[in-house]
PDB file of C-alpha atoms in Angstrom:
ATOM      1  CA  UNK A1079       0.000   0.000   0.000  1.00 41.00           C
ATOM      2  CA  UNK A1080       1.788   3.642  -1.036  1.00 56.00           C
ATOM      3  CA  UNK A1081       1.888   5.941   1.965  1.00 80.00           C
ATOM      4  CA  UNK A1082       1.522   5.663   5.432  1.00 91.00           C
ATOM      5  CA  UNK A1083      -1.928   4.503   7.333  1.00 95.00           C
ATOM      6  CA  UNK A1084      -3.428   4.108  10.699  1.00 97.00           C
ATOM      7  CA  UNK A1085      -5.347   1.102  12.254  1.00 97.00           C
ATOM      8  CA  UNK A1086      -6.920   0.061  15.082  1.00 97.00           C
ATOM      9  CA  UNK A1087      -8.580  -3.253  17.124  1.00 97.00           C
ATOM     10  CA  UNK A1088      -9.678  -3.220  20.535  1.00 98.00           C
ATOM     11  CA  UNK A1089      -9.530  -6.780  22.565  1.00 98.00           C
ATOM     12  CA  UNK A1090     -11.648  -7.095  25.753  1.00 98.00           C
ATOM     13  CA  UNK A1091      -8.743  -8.880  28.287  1.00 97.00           C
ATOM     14  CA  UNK A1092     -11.669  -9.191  31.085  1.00 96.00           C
ATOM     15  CA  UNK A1093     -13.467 -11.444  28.256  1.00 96.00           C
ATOM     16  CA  UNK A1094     -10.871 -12.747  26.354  1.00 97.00           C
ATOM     17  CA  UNK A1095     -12.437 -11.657  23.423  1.00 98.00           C
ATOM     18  CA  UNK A1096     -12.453  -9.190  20.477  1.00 98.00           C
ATOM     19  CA  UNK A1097     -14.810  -5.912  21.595  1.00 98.00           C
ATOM     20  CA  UNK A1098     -16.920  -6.065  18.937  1.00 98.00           C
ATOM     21  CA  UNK A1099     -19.366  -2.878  18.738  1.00 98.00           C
ATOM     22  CA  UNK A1100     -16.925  -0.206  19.926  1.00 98.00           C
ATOM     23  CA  UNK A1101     -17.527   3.287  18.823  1.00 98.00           C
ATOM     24  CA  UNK A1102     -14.071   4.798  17.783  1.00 98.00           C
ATOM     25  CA  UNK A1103     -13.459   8.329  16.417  1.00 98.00           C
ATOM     26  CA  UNK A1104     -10.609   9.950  15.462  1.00 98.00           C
ATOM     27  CA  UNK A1105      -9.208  13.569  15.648  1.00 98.00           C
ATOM     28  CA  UNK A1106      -6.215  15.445  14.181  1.00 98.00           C
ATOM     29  CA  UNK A1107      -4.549  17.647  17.207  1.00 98.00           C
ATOM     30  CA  UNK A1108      -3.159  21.132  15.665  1.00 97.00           C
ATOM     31  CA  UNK A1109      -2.384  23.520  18.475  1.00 95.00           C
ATOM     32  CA  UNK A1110      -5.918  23.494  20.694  1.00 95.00           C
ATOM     33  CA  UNK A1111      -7.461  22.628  17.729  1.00 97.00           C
ATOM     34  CA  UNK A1112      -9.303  19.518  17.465  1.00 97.00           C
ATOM     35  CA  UNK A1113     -10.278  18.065  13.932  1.00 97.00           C
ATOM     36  CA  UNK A1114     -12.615  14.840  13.758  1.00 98.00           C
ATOM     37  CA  UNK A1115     -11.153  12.982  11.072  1.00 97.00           C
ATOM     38  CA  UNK A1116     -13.518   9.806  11.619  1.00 96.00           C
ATOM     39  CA  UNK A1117     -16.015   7.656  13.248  1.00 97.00           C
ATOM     40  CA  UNK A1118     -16.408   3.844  13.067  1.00 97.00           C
ATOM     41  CA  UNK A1119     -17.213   0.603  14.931  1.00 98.00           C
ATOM     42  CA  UNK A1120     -15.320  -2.197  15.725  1.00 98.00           C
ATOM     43  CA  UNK A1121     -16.141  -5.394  13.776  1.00 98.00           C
ATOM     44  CA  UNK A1122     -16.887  -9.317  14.991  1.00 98.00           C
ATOM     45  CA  UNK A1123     -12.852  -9.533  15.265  1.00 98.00           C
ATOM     46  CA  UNK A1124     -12.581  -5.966  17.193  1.00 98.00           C
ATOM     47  CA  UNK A1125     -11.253  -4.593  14.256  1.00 97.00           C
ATOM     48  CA  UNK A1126     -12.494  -1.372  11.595  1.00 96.00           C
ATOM     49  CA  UNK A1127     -13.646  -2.892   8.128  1.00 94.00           C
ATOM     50  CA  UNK A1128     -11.261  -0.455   6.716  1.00 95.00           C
ATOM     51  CA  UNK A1129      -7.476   1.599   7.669  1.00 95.00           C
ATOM     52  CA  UNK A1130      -9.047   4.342  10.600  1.00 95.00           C
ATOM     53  CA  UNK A1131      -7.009   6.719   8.439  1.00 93.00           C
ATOM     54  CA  UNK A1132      -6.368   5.818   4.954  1.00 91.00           C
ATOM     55  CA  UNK A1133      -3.081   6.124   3.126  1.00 89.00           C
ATOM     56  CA  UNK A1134      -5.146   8.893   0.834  1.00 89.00           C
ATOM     57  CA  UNK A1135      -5.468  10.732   3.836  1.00 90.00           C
ATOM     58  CA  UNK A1136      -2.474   9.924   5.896  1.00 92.00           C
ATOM     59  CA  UNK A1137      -0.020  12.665   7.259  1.00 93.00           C
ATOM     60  CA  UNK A1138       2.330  13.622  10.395  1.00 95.00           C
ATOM     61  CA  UNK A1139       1.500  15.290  12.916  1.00 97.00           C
ATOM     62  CA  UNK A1140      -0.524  14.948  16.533  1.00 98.00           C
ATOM     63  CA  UNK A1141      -3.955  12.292  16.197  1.00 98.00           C
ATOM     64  CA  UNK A1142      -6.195  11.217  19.390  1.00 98.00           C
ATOM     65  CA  UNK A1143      -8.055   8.004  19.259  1.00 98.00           C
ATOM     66  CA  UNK A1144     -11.461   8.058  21.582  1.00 98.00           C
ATOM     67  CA  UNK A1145     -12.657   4.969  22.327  1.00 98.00           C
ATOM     68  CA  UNK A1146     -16.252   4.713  23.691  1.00 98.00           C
ATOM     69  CA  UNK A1147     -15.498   2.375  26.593  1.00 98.00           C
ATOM     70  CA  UNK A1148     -18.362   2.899  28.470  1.00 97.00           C
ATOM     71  CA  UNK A1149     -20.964   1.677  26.214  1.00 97.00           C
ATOM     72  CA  UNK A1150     -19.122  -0.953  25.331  1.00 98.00           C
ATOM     73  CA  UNK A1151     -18.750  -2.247  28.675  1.00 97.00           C
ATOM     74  CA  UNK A1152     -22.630  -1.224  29.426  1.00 96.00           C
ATOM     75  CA  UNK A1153     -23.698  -3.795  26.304  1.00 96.00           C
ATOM     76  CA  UNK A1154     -21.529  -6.415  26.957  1.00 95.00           C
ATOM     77  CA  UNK A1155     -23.215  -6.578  30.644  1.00 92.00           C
ATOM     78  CA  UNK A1156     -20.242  -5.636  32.492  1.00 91.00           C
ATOM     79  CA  UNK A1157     -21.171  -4.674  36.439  1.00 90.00           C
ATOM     80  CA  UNK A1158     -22.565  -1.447  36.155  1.00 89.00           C
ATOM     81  CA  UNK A1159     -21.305   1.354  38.019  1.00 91.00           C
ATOM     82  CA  UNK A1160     -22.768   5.141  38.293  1.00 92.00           C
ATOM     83  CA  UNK A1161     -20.449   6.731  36.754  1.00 94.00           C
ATOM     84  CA  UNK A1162     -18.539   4.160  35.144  1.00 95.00           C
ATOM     85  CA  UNK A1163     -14.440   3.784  36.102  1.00 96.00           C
ATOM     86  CA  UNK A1164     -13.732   4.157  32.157  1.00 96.00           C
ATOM     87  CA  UNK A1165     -15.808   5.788  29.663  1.00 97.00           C
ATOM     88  CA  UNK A1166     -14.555   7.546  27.057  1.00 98.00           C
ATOM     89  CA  UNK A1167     -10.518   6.582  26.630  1.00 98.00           C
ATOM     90  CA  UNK A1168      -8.720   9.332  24.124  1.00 98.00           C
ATOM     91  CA  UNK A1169      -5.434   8.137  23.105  1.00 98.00           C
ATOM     92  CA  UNK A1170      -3.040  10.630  21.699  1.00 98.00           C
ATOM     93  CA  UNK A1171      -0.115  10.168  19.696  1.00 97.00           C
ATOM     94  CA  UNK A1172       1.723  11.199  16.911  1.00 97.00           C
ATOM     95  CA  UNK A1173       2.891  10.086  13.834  1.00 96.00           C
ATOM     96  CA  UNK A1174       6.250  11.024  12.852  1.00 95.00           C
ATOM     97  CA  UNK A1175       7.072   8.685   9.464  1.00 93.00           C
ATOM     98  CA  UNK A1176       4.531   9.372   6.314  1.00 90.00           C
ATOM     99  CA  UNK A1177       4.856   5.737   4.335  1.00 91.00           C
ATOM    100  CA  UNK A1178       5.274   3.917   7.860  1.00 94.00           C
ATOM    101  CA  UNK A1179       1.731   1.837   8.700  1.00 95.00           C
ATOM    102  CA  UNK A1180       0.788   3.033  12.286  1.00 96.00           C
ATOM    103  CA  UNK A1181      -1.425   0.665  14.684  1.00 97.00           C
ATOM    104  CA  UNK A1182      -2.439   1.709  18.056  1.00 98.00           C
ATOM    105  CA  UNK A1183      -4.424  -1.274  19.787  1.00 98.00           C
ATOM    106  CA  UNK A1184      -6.312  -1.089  22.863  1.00 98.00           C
ATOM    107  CA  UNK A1185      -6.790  -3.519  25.365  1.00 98.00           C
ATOM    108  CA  UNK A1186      -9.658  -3.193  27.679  1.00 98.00           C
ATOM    109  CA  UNK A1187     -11.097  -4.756  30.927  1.00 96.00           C
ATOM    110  CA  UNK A1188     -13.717  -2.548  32.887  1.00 96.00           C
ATOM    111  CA  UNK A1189     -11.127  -0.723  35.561  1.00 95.00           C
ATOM    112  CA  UNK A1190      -8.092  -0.893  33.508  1.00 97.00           C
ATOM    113  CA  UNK A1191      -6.532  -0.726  30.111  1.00 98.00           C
ATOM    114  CA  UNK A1192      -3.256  -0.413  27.906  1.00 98.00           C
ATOM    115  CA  UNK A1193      -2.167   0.720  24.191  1.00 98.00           C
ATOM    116  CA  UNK A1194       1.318   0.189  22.392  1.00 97.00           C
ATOM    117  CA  UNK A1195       2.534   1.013  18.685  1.00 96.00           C
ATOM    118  CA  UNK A1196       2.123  -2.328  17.220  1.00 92.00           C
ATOM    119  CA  UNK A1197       2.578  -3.685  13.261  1.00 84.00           C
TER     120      UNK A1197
END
């Protein structure tokens, strides 16, 4: 694929399963600006059908991933809590190399979660 592009997949570590249903958008970060680029949901396999941010569209710069923990968790039947321990995770990062292919993976259990750069 020519350029750079960003993707994404969410697994639910308190399930041991893919978090299928997952509302994920995506912002550009310029200054205190704050662009939304895109919204999807995560598939069967926790993943977007498609790259979060196609090569077509692909740049440097500052990006936030929010994922939409909290009504995730409330569909899947996780032990409700008033207000929720995680809700709405934004994960921001930036993306230095323009043909590189960036993935930033969350995993999730209700009171806890983690991200890395993966491949």
């Amino acid at each position: 694929m020519p350029g750079g592009f960003l993707t994404t997949h969410v697994l639910d570590t308190a399930r041991g399963l893919p978090a299928a249903g997952m509302r994920i958008d995506l912002y550009r970060i310029e200054g205190e600006a704050r662009t939304h680029l895109h919204s999807s949901v995560t598939n069967h396999d926790g993943r977007t059908e498609a790259p979060i941010l196609p090569a077509g569209q692909f740049a440097t710069g500052m990006y936030e991933l929010v994922f939409h923990a909290g009504a995730y968790l409330d569909a899947t039947g996780a032990p409700p809590e008033a207000p929720r321990f995680l809700d709405v995770i934004p994960i921001r990062f930036g993306i230095s190399q323009h043909d590189s292919h960036y993935h930033v993976p969350l995993l999730l259990s209700p009171f806890g979660y983690s991200t890395y750069r993966g491949s």
